[in-house]
CSV table of C-alpha atoms in Angstrom, one decimal:
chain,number,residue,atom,x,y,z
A,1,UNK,CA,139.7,127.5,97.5
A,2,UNK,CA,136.7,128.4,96.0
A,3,UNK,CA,133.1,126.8,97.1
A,4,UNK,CA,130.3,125.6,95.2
A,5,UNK,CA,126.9,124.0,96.1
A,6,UNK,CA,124.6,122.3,94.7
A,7,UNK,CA,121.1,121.4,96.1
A,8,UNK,CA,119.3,119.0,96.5
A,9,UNK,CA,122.1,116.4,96.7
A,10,UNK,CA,119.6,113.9,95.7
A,11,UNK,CA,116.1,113.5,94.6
A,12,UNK,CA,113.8,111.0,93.2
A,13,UNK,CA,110.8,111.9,91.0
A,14,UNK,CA,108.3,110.3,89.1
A,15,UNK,CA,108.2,110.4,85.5
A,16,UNK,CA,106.3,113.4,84.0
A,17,UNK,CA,107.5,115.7,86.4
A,18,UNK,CA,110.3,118.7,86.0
A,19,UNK,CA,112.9,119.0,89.1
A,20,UNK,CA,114.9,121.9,89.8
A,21,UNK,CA,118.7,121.9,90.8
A,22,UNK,CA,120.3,124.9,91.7
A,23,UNK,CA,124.4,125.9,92.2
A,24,UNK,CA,125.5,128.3,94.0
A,25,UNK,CA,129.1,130.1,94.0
A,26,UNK,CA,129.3,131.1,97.6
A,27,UNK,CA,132.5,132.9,98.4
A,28,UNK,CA,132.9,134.2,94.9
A,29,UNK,CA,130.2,135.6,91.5
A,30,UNK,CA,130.6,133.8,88.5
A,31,UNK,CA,129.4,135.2,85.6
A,32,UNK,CA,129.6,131.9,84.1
A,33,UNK,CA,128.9,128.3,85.3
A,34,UNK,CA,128.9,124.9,83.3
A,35,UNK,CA,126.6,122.1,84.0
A,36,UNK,CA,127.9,118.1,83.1
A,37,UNK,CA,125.8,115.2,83.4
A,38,UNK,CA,127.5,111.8,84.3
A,39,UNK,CA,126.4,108.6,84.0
A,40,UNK,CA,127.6,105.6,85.9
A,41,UNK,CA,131.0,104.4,84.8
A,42,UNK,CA,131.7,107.1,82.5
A,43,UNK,CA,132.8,110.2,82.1
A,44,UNK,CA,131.6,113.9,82.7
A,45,UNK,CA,130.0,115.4,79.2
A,46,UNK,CA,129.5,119.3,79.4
A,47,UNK,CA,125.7,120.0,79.1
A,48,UNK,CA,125.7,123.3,78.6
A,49,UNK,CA,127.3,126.8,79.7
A,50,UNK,CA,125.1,129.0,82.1
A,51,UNK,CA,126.0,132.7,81.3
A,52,UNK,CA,124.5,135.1,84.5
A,53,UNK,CA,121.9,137.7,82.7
A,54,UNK,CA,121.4,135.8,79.2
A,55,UNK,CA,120.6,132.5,77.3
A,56,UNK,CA,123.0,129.5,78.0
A,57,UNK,CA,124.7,128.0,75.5
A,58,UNK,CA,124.2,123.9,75.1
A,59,UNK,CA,126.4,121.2,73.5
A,60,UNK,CA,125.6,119.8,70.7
A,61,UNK,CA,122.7,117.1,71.5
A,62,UNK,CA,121.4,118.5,74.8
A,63,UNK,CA,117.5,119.5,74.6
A,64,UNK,CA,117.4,123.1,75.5
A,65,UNK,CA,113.7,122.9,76.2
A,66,UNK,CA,114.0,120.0,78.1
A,67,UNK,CA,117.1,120.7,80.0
A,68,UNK,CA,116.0,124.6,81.2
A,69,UNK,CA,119.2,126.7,82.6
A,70,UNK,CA,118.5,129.9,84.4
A,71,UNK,CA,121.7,132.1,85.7
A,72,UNK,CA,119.7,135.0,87.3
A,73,UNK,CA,122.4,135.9,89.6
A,74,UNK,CA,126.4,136.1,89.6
A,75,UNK,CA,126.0,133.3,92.2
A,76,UNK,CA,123.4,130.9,90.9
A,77,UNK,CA,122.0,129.2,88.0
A,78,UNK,CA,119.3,126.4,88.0
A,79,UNK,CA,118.9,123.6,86.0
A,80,UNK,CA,115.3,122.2,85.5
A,81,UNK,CA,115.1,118.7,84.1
A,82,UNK,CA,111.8,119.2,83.0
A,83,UNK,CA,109.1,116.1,82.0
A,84,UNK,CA,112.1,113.7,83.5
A,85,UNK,CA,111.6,110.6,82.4
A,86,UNK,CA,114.3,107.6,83.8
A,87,UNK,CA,116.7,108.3,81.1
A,88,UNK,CA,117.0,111.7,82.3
A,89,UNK,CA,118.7,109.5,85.8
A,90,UNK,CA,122.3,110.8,86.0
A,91,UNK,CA,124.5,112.2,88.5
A,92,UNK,CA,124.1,116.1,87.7
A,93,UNK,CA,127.5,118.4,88.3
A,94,UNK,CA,127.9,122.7,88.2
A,95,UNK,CA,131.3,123.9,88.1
A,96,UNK,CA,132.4,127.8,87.6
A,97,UNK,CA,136.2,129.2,87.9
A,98,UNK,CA,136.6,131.9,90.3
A,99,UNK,CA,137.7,134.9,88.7
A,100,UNK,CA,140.5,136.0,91.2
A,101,UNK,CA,141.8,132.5,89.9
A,102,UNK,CA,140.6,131.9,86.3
A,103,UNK,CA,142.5,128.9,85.8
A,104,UNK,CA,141.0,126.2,88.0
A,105,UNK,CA,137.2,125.3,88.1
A,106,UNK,CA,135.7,124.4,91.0
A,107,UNK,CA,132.9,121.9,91.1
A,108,UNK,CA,129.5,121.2,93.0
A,109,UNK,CA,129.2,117.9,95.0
A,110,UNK,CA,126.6,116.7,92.5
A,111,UNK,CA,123.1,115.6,92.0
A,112,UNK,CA,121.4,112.2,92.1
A,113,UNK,CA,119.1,112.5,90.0
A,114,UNK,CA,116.6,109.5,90.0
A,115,UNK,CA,113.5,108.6,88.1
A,116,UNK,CA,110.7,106.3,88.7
B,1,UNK,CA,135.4,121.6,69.5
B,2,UNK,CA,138.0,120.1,71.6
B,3,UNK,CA,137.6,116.3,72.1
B,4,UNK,CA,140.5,114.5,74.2
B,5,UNK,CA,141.5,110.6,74.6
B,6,UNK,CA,142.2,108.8,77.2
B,7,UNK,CA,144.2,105.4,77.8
B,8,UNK,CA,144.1,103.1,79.4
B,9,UNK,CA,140.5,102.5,80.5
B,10,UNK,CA,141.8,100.9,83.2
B,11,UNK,CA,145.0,99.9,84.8
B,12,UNK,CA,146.2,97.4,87.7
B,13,UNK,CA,149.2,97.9,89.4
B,14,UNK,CA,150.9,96.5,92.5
B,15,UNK,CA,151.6,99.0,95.2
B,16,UNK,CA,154.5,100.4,95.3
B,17,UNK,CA,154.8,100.2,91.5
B,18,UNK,CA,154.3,103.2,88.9
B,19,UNK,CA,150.9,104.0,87.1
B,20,UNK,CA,150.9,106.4,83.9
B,21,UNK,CA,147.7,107.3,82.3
B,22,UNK,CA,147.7,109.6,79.0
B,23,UNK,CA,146.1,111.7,77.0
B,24,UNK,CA,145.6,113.1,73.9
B,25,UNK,CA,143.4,116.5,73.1
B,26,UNK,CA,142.7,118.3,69.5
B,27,UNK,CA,142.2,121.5,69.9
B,28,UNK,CA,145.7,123.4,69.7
B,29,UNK,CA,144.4,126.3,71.4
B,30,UNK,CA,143.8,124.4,75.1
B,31,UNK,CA,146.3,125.5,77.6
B,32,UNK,CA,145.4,124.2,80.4
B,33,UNK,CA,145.5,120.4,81.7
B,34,UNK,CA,144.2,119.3,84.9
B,35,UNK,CA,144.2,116.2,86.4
B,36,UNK,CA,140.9,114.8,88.6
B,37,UNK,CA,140.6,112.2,90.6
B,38,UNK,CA,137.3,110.8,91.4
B,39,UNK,CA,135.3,108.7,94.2
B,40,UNK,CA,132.2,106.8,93.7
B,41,UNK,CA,129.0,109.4,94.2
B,42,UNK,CA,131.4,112.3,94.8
B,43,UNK,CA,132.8,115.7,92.5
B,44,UNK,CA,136.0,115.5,90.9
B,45,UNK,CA,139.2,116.4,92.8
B,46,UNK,CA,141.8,118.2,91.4
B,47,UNK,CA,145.0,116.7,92.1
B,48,UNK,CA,147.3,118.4,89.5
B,49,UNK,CA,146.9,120.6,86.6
B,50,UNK,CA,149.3,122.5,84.0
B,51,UNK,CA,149.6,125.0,81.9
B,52,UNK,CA,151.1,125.2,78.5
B,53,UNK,CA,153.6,127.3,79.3
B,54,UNK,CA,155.5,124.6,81.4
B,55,UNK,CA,156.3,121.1,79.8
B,56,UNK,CA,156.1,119.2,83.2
B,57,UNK,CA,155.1,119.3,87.1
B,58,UNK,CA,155.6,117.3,90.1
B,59,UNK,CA,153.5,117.4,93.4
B,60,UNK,CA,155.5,114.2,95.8
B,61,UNK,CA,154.2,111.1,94.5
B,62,UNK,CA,152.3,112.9,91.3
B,63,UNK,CA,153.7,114.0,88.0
B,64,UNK,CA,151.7,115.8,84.5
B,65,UNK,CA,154.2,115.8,81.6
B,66,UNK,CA,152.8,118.3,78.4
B,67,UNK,CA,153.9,118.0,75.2
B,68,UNK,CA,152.3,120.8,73.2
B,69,UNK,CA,153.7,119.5,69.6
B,70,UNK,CA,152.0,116.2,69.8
B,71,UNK,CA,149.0,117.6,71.8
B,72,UNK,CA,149.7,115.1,74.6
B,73,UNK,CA,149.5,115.2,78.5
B,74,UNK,CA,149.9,112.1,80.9
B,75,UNK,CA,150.0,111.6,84.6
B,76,UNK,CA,152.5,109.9,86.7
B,77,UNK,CA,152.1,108.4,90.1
B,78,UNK,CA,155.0,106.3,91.6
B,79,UNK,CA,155.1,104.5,94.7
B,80,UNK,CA,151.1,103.8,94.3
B,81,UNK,CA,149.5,103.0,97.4
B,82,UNK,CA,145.9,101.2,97.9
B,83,UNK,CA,144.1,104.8,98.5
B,84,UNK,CA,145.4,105.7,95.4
B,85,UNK,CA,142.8,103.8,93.9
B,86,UNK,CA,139.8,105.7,92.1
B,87,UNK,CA,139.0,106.6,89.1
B,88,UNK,CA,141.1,109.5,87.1
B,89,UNK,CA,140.2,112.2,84.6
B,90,UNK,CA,142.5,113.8,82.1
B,91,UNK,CA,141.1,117.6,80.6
B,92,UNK,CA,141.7,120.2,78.7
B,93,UNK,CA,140.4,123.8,78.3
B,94,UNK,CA,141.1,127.0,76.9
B,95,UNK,CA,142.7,129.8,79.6
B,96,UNK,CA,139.7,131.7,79.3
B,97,UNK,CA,137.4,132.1,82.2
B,98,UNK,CA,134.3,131.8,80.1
B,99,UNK,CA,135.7,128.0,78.3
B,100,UNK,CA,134.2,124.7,79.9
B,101,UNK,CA,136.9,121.6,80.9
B,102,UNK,CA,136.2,119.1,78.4
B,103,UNK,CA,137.1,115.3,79.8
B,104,UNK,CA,138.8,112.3,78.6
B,105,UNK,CA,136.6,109.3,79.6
B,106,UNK,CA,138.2,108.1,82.6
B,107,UNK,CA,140.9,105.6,83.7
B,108,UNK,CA,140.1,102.9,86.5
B,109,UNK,CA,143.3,102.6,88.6
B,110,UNK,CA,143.1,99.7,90.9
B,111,UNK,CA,146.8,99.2,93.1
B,112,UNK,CA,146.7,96.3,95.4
B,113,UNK,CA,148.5,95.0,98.1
């Protein structure tokens, strides 16, 4: 199946400052790529929908000027938690479907996100 | 938007006994299900998924049953083992390769021995 990355699979910051995540489609170019946020014991809630050359679309609730997507290429968007603060402390997750198979989506390992 | 339900939260079994987790979604244009099951720290897994199209599928031990008219999906395992235990995630999406998953909020399935 497909394969997508994410990087770092971890990271701890202080409060106050802005981390990057990125995904990466690496055997395949998704124009489009979705970013969830879990927190312990529950349950994936889509963030937003990265979409490669314009603005990404965000659910309703998400702080687009907090939470900055980027999609500069058909094989990676970033996600910058920026001013984190440790509310912002989640396990971050990319997905995108593969368009030779545009039923199933295929998911990133995840990012702990921690802060101090 | 699409919002789907799932029940139980979470569910004890003994092995070797049958678990069945369902769901419920709203929007009547989603037409495809998939099923994920998911490890502490670690992405979801896809362990079956189906389409509107069909009413039900079967991979060995793991069944999805659809019924479009009541907007309803479950999952059955039979002949649950210990490594069978994780937590599971219904969803539901639109066939459209530019339309997010939407999950239900989880079921804890715990078989022991």
């Amino acid at each position: 199946g497909a394969v997508v990355s994410q990087h770092p699979s971890w990271v701890i910051c202080k409060s106050g400052t802005s981390v990057k995540i990125e995904c990466r489609s690496l055997d395949f170019q998704a124009t489009t790529m979705f970013w969830y946020r879990q927190f312990p014991k529950q349950s994936l809630m889509l963030m937003a929908t990265s979409n490669e050359g314009s603005k990404a679309t965000y659910e309703q609730g998400v702080e687009k000027d907090k939470f900055l997507i980027n999609h500069a290429s058909l094989t990676l968007s970033t996600l910058t938690v920026t001013s984190a603060h440790p509310e912002d402390s989640s396990f971050y997750i990319c997905s995108a479907r593969d368009p030779r198979n545009r039923v199933e989506q295929f998911f990133g390992p995840g990012t702990r996100l921690t802060v101090l | 938007g699409e919002n789907v339900e799932q029940h139980p939260s979470t569910l004890s079994v003994q092995e070797g006994d049958s678990a069945v987790i369902k769901c419920t979604y709203s929007d009547s244009a989603s037409n495809y299900f998939p099923w994920y099951k998911q490890e502490l720290g670690k992405r979801p897994q896809l362990i079956i998924d189906i389409r509107s199209n069909v009413g039900e599928k079967k991979d060995q031990r793991i069944a999805v049953t659809l019924n479009k008219t009541a907007k309803h999906f479950s999952l059955h395992i039979t002949e649950t083992q210990p490594e069978d235990s994780a937590v599971y995630f219904c969803a539901a999406s639109r066939h459209q390769a530019g339309t997010a998953l939407i999950f239900g909020k989880g079921t804890t399935l715990s078989v022991s021995s």
